[in-house]
mmCIF file of C-alpha atoms in Angstrom:
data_model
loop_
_atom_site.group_PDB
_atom_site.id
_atom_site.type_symbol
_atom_site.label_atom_id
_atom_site.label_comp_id
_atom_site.label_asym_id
_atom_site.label_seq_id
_atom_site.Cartn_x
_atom_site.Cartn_y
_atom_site.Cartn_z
ATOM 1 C CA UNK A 1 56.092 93.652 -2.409
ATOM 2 C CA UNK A 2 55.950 92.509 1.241
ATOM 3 C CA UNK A 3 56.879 94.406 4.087
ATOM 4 C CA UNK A 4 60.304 94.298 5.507
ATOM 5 C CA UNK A 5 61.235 92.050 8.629
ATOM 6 C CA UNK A 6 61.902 94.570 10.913
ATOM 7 C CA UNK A 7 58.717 96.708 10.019
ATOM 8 C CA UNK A 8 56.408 94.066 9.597
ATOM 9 C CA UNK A 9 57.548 91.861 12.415
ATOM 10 C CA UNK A 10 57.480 94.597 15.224
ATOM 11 C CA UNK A 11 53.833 95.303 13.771
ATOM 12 C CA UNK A 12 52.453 91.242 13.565
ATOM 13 C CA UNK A 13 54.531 91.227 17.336
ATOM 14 C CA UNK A 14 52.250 94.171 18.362
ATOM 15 C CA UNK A 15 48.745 92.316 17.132
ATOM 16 C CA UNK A 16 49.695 89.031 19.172
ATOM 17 C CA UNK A 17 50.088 91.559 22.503
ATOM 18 C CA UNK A 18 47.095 93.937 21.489
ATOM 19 C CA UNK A 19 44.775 90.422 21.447
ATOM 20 C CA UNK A 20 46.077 89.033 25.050
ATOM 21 C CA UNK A 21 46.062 92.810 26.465
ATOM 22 C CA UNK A 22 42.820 93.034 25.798
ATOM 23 C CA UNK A 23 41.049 89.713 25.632
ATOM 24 C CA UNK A 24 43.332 86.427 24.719
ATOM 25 C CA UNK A 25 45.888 85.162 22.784
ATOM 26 C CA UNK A 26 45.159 84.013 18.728
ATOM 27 C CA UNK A 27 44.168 81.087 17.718
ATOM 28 C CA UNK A 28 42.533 79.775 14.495
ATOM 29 C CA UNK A 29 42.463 76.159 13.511
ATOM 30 C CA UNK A 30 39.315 75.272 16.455
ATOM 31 C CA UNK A 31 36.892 77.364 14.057
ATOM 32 C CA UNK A 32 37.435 74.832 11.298
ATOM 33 C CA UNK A 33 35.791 72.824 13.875
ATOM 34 C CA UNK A 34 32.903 75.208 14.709
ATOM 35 C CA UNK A 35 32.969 75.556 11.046
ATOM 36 C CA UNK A 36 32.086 72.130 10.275
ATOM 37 C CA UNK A 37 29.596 71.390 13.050
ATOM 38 C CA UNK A 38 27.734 74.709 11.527
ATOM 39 C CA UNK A 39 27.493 72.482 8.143
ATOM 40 C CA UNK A 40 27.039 69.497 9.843
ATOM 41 C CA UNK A 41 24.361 70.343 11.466
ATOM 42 C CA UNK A 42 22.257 71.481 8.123
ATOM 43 C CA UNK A 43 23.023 67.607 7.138
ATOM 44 C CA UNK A 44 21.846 66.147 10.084
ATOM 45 C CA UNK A 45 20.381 68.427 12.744
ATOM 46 C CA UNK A 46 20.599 66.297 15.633
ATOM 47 C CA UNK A 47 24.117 66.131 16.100
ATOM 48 C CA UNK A 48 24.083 69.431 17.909
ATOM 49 C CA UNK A 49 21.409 69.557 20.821
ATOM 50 C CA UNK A 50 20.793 71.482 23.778
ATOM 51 C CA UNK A 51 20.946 69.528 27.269
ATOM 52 C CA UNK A 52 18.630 69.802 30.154
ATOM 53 C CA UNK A 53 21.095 72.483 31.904
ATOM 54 C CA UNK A 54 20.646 75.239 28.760
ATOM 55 C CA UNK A 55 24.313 74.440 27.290
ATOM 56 C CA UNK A 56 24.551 72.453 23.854
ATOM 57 C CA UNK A 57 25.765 69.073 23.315
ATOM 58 C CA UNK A 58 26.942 66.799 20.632
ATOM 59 C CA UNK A 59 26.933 63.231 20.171
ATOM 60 C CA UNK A 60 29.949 63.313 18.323
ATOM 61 C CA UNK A 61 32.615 63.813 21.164
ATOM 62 C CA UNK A 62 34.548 66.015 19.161
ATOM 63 C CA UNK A 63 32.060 68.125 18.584
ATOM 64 C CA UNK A 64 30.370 68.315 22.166
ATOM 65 C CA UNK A 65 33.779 70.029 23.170
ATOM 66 C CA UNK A 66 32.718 73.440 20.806
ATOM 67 C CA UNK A 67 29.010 72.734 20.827
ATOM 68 C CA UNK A 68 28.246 75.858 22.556
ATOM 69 C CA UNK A 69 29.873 78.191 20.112
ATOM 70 C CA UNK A 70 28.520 75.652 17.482
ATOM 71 C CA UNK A 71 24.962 76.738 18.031
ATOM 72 C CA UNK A 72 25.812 80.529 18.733
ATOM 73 C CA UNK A 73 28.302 80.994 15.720
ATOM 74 C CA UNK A 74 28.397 84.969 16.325
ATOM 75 C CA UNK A 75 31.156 84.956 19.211
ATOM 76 C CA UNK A 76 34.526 85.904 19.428
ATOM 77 C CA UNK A 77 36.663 83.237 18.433
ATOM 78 C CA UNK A 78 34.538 83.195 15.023
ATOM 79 C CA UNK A 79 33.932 86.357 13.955
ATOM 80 C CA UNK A 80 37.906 86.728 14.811
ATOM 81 C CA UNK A 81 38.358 84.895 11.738
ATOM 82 C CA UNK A 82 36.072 86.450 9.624
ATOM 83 C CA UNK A 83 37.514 89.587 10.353
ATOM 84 C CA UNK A 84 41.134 88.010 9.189
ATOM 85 C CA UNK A 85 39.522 87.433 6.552
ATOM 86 C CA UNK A 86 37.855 91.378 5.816
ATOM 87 C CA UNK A 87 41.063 92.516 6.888
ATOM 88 C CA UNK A 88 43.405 90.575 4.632
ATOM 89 C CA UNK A 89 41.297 91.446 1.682
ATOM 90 C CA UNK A 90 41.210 94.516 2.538
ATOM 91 C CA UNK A 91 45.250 94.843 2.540
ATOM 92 C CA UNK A 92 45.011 93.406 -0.829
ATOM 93 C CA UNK A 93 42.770 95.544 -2.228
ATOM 94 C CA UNK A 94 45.176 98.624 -1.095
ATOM 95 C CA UNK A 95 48.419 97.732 -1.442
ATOM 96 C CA UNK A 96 48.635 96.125 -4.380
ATOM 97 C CA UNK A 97 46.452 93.563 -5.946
ATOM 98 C CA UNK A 98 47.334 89.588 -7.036
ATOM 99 C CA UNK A 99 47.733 88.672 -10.449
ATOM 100 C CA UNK A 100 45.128 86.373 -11.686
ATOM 101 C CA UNK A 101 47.966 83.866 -12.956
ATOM 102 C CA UNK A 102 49.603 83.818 -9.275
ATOM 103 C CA UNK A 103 45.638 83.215 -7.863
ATOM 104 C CA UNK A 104 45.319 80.425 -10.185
ATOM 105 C CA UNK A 105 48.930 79.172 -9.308
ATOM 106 C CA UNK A 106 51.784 80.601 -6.959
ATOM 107 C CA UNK A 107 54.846 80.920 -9.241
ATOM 108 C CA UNK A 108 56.413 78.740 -7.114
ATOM 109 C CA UNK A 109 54.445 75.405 -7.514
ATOM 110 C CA UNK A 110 54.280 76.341 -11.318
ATOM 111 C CA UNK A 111 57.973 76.111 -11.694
ATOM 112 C CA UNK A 112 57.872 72.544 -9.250
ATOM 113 C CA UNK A 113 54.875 70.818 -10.726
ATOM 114 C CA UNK A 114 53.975 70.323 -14.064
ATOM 115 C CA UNK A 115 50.088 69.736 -13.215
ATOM 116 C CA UNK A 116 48.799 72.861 -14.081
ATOM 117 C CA UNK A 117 46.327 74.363 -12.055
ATOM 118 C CA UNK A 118 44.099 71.738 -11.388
ATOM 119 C CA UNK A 119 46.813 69.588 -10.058
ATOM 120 C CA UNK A 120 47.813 72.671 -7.901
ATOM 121 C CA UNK A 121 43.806 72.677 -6.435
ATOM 122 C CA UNK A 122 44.396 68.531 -5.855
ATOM 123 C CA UNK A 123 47.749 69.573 -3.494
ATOM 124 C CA UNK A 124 46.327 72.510 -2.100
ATOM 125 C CA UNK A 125 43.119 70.218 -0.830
ATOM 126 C CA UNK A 126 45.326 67.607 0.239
ATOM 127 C CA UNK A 127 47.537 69.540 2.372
ATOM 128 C CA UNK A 128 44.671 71.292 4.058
ATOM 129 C CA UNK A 129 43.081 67.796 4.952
ATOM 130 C CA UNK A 130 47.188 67.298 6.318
ATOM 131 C CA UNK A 131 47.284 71.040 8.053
ATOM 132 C CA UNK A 132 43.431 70.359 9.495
ATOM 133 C CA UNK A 133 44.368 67.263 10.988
ATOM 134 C CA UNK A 134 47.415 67.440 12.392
ATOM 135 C CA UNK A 135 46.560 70.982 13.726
ATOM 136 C CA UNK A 136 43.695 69.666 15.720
ATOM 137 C CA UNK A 137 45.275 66.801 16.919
ATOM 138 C CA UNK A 138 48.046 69.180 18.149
ATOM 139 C CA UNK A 139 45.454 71.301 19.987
ATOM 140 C CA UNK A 140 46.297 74.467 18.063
ATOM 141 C CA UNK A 141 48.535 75.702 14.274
ATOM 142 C CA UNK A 142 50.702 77.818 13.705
ATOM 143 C CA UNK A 143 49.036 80.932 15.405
ATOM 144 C CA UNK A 144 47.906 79.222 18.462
ATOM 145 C CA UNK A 145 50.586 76.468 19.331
ATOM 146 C CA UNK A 146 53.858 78.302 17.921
ATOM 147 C CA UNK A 147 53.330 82.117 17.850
ATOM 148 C CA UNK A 148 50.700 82.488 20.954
ATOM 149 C CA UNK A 149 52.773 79.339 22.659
ATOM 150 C CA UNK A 150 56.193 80.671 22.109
ATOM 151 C CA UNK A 151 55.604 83.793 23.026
ATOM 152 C CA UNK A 152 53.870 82.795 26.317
ATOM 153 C CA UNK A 153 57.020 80.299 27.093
ATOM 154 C CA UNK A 154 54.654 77.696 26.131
ATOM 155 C CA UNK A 155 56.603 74.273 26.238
ATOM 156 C CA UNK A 156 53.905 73.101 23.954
ATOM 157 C CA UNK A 157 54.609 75.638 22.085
ATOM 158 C CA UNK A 158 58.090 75.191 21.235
ATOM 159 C CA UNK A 159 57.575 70.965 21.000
ATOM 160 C CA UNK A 160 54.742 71.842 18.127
ATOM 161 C CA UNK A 161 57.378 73.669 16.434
ATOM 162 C CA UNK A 162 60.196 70.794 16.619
ATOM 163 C CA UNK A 163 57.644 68.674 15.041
ATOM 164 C CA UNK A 164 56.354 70.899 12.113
ATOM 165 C CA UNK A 165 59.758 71.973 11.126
ATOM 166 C CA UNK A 166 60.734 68.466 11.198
ATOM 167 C CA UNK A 167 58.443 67.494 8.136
ATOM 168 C CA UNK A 168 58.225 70.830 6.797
ATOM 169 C CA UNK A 169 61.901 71.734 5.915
ATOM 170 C CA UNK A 170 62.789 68.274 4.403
ATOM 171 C CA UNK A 171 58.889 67.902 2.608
ATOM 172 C CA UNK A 172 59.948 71.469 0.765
ATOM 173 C CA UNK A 173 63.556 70.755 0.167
ATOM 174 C CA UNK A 174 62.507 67.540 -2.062
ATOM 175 C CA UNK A 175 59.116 68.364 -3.316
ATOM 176 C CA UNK A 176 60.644 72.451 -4.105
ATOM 177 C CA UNK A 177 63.439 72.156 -5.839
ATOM 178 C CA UNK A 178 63.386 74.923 -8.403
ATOM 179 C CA UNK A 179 63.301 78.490 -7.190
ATOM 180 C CA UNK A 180 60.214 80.234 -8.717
ATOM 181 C CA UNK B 1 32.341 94.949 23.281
ATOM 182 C CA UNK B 2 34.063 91.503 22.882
ATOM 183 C CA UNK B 3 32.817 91.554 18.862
ATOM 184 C CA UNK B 4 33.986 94.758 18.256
ATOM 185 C CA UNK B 5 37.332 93.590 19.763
ATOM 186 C CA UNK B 6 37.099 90.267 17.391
ATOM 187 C CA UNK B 7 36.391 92.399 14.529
ATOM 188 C CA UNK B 8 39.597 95.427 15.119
ATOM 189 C CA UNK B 9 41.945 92.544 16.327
ATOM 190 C CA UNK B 10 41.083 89.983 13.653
ATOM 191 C CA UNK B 11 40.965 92.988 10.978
ATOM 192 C CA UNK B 12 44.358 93.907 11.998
ATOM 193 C CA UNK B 13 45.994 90.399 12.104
ATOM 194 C CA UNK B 14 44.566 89.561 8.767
ATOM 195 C CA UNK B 15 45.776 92.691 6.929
ATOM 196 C CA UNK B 16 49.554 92.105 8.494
ATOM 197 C CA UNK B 17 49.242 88.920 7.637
ATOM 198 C CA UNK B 18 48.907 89.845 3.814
ATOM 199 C CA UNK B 19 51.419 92.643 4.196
ATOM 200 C CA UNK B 20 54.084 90.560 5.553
ATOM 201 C CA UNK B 21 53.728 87.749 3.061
ATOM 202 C CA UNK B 22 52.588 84.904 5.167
ATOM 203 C CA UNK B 23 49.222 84.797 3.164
ATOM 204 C CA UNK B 24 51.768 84.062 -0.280
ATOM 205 C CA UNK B 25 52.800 80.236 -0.746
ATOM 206 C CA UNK B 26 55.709 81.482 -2.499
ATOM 207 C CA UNK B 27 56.393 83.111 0.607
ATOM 208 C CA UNK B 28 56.297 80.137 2.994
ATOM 209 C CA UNK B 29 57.873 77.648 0.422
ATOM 210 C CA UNK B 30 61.314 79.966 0.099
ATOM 211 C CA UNK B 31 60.953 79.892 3.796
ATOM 212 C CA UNK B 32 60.690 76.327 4.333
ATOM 213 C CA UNK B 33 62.974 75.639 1.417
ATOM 214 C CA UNK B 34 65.008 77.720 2.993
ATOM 215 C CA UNK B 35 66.512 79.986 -0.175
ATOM 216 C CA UNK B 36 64.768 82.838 1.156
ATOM 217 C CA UNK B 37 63.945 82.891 5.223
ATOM 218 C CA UNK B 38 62.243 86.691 5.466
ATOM 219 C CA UNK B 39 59.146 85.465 6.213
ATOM 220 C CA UNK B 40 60.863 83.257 9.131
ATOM 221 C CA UNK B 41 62.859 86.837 10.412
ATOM 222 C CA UNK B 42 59.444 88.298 10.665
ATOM 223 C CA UNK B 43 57.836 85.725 12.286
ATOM 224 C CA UNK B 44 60.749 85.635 14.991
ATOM 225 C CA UNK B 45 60.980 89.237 15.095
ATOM 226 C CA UNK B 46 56.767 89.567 16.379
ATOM 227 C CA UNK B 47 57.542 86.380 18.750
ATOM 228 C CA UNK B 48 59.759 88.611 20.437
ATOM 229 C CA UNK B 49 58.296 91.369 20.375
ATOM 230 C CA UNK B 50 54.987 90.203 21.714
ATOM 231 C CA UNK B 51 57.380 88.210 24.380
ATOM 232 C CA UNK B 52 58.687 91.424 25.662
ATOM 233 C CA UNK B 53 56.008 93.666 25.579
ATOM 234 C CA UNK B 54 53.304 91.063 27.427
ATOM 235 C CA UNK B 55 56.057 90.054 30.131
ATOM 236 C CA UNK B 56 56.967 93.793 30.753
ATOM 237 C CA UNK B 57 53.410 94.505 31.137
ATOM 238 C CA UNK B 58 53.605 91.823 33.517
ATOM 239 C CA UNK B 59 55.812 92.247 35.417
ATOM 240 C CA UNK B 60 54.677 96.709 36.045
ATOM 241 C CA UNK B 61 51.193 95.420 36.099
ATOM 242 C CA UNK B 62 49.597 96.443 33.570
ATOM 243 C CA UNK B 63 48.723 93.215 31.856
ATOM 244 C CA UNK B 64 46.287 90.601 33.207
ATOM 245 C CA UNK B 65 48.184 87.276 33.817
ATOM 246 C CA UNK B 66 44.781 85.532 33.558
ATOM 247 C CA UNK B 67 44.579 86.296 30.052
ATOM 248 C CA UNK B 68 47.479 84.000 29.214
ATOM 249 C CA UNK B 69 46.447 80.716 27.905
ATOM 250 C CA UNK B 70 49.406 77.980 27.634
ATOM 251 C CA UNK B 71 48.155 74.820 25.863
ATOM 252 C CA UNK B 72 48.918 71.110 27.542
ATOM 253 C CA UNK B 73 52.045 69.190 26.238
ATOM 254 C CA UNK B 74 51.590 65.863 25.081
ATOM 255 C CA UNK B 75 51.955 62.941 21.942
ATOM 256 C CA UNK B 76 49.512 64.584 19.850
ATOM 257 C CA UNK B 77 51.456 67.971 19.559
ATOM 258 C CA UNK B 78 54.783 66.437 18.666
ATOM 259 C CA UNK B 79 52.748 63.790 16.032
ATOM 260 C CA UNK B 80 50.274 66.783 14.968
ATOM 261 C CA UNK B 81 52.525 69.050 14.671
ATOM 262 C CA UNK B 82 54.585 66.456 11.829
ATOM 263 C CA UNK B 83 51.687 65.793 9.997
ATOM 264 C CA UNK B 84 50.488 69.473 9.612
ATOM 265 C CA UNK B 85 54.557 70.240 8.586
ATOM 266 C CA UNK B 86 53.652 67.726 5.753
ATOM 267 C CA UNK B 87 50.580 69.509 4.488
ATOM 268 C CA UNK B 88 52.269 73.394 5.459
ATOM 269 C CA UNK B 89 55.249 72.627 3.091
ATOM 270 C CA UNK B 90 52.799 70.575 0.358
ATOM 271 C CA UNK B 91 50.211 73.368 -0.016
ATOM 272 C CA UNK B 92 52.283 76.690 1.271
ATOM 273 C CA UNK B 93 49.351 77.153 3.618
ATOM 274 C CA UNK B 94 48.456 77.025 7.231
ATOM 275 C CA UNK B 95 44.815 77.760 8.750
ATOM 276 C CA UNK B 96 45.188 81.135 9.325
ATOM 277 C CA UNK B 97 47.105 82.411 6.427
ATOM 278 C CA UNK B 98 45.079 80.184 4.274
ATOM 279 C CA UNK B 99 41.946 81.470 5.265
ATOM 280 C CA UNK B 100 43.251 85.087 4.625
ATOM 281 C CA UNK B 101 44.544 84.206 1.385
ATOM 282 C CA UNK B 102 41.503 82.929 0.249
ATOM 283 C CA UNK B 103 39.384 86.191 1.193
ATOM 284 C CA UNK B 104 42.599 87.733 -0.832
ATOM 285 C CA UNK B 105 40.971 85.738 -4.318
ATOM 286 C CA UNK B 106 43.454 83.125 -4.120
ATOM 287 C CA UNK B 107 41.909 80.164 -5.809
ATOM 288 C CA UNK B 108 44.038 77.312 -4.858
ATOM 289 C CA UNK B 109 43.436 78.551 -0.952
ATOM 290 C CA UNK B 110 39.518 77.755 -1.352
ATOM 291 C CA UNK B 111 40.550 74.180 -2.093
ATOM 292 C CA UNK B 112 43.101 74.358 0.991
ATOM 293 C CA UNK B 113 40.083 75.526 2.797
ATOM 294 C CA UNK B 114 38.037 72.488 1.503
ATOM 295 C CA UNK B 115 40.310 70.113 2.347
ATOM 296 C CA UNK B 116 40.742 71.736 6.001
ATOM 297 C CA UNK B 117 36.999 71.322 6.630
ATOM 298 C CA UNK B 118 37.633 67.538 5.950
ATOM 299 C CA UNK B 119 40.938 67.117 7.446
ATOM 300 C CA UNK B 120 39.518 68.910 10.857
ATOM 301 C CA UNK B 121 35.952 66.578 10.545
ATOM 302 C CA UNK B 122 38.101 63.642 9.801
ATOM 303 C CA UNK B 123 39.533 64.293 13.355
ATOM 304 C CA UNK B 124 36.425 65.062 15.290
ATOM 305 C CA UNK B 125 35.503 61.391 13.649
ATOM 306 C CA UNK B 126 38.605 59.411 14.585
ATOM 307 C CA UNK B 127 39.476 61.686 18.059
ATOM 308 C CA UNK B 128 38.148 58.789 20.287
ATOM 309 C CA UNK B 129 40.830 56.519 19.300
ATOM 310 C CA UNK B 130 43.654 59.448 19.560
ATOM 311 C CA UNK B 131 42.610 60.169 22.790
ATOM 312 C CA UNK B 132 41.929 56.260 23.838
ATOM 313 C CA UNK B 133 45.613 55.529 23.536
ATOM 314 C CA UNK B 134 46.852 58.414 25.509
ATOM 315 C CA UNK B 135 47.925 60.331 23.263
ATOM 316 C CA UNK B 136 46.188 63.887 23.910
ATOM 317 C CA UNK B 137 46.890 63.504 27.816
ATOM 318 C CA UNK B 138 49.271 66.486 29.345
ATOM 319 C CA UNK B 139 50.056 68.691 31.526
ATOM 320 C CA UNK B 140 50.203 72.911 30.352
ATOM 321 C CA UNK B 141 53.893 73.535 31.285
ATOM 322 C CA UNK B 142 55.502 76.803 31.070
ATOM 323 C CA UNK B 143 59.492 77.244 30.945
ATOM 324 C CA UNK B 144 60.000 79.280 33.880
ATOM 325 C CA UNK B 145 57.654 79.385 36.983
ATOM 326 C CA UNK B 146 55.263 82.985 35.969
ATOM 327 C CA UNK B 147 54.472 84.807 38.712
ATOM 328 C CA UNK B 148 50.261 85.022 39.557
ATOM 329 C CA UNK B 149 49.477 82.210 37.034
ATOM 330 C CA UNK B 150 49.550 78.308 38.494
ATOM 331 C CA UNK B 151 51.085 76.821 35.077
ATOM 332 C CA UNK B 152 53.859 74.167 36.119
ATOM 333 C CA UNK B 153 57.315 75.135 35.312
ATOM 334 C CA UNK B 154 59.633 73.042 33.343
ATOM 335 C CA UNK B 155 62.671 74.600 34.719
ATOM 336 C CA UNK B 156 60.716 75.692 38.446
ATOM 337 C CA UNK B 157 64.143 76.036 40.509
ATOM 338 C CA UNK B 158 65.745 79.324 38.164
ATOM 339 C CA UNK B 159 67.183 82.929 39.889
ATOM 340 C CA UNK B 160 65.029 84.572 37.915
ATOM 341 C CA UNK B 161 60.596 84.436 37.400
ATOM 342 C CA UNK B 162 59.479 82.993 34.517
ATOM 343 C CA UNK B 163 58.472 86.955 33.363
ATOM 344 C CA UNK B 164 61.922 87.915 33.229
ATOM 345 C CA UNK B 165 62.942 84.675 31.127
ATOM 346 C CA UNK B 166 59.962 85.337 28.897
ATOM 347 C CA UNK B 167 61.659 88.865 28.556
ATOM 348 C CA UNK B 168 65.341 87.371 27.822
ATOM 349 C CA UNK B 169 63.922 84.912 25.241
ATOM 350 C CA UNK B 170 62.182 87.166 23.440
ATOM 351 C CA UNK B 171 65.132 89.018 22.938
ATOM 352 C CA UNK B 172 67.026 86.539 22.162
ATOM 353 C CA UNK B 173 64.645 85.219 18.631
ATOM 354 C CA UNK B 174 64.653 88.959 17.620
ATOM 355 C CA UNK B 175 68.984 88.695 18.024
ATOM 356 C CA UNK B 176 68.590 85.400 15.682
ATOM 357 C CA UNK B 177 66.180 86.996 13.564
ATOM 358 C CA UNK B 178 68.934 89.812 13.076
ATOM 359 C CA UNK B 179 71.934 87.490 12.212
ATOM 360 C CA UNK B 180 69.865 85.149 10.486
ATOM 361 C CA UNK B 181 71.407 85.077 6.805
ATOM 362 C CA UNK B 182 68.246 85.692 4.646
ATOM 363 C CA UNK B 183 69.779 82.635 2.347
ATOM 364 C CA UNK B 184 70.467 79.127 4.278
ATOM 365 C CA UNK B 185 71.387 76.941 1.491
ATOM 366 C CA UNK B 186 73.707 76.955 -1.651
ATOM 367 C CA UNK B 187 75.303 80.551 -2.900
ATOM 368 C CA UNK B 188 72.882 82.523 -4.742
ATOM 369 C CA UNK B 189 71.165 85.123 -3.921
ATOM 370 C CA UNK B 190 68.071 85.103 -1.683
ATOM 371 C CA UNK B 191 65.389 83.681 -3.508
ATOM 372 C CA UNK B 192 62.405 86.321 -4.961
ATOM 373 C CA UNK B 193 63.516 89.374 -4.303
ATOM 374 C CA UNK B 194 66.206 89.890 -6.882
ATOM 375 C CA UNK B 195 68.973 90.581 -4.439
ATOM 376 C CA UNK B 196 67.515 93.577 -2.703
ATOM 377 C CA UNK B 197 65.534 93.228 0.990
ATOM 378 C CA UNK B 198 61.918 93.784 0.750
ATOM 379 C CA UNK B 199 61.513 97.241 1.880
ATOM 380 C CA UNK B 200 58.391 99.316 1.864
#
């Protein structure tokens, strides 16, 4: 069972002020960026080089914007969100471990969909091409644009918001009908 | 230092992340469906609180305004911000959660993964045109005018600093977050919890 509102939403409050007390606030969504110009860069190694000046380049645009933490994966941003990662296994491991049926396929898109879970894997892919995309093109997700923005009085913050619950609330109302 | 910091504040954020829910797509599609909104009362609840405690610290000086970092406003927020509402309520993910849940052994969040790592190279191919048009041009406003930091303010000509509003807004989501009916639609009972709150 998940933690209660007011416990657990004092505690995720107190994580978003620990990280811009003591270094910056969260973000996540740019290291699927550093994330593929890692694997890019095994396909074709000369999309990331270093200029004359020492820094690191890109000839994809994109790319030249993160190319320094690119070539020197091991910096904060990054191993911020491997630690998410360590940490939320971690949790899972403790408190309570996930069903093998609900890993395979969340009750609740077994009681909307009839695809099984293969067609769940098909959704989940395409929404995280969706989630990718829009993210970057909003300059941060849901951590970075409406938690760290809101919290900051971010007008950003509050705009990428509008728009996501715009989509969101009427995409889940059609597409989730049944209660799981 | 800055790693070890990366790996106790990332450690942290990942395992509330889990505890809270927010790493469950039944979580976020009750949410978004709106049968069950805890997830939502959380969410508004830290907003606050973080609000609060970072403009206090402010404002006594005992938090460095420089470490603020308030993101530019412009087309591509409002238009990114649809499409990844799209894909949120499709796949019950977003990047951070979705990363977390797939550390968790969540199966269907390695494909969300995948298809993030295409959806953000897709953009790093077609962000000439995106930013060609306009449409990633803007300034980084703030709501209220925050002492020591040069952000322009929305609203500059208030009676109060921007610190102070940060202070009264954040008080205000954790007052909605409190009369927020867990249940928004129809006359059930919140969804997934079998009446009772979550409580731990």
């Amino acid at each position: 069972m998940v933690l209660n509102w007011k416990i657990g939403g004092p505690l995720l409050g107190l994580v978003f002020f620990l990280a811009v007390l003591l270094v910056k606030p969260i973000g996540v969504s740019t290291q699927f960026v550093v994330a593929d110009g890692i694997l890019w860069d095994r396909q074709v190694p000369d999309i990331i080089t270093q200029a004359a000046d020492g820094g690191w380049t890109s000839s994809n645009a994109y790319l030249a914007k993160y190319a320094d933490e690119i070539a020197n994966p091991v910096n904060y941003n990054f191993i911020f969100v491997a630690a998410m990662m360590g940490g939320a296994l971690l949790s899972s491991l403790v408190f309570g471990r996930i069903s093998l049926r609900e890993r395979m396929l969340p009750d609740l898109w077994r009681a909307n969909f009839s695809a099984g879970w293969i067609g769940r894997w098909v959704i989940a892919f395409f929404g995280g091409m969706l989630v990718l995309y829009g993210a970057r093109m909003a300059g941060g997700c849901t951590s970075g644009h409406m938690m760290s923005g809101m919290m900051q009085t971010a007008v950003s913050g509050y705009i990428f918001a509008f728009g996501a619950f715009l989509t969101a609330f009427p995409t889940a109302r059609v597409l989730l009908k049944k209660e799981g | 230092m800055e790693i070890v910091l990366a790996i106790v504040i990332g450690g942290l954020f990942g395992a509330v992340l889990e505890r809270i829910g927010a790493t469950d797509p039944n979580w976020i599609g009750r949410m978004l469906n709106l049968t069950n909104i805890h997830l939502m009362k959380t969410i508004l609840v830290a907003i606050g609180t973080a609000s609060i405690l970072m403009f206090g610290g402010q404002m006594l000086g005992l938090v460095e305004v420089g470490n603020m970092s308030v993101k530019a406003i412009h087309v591509g927020v409002l238009l990114g911000g649809a499409i990844l509402g799209i894909g949120w309520a499709v796949s019950g993910f977003c990047p951070g959660t979705g990363v977390c849940a797939a550390a968790t052994g969540r199966l269907d969040a390695w494909f969300f993964v995948a298809g993030g790592l295409v959806g953000a190279g897709a953009y790093a191919l077609t962000y000439p045109f995106w930013e060609q048009i306009g449409f990633l041009k803007g300034d980084k406003w703030t709501i209220g005018a925050i002492p020591g930091a040069d952000y322009p303010a929305a609203l500059p000509n208030l009676p109060f600093t921007g610190d102070m509003l940060g202070i009264g807004i954040g008080a205000a989501f954790i007052l909605i977050a409190i009369i927020l009916p867990r249940r928004l639609v129809g006359h059930k009972a919140p969804a997934g919890e079998r009446g009772a709150e979550p409580a731990e």
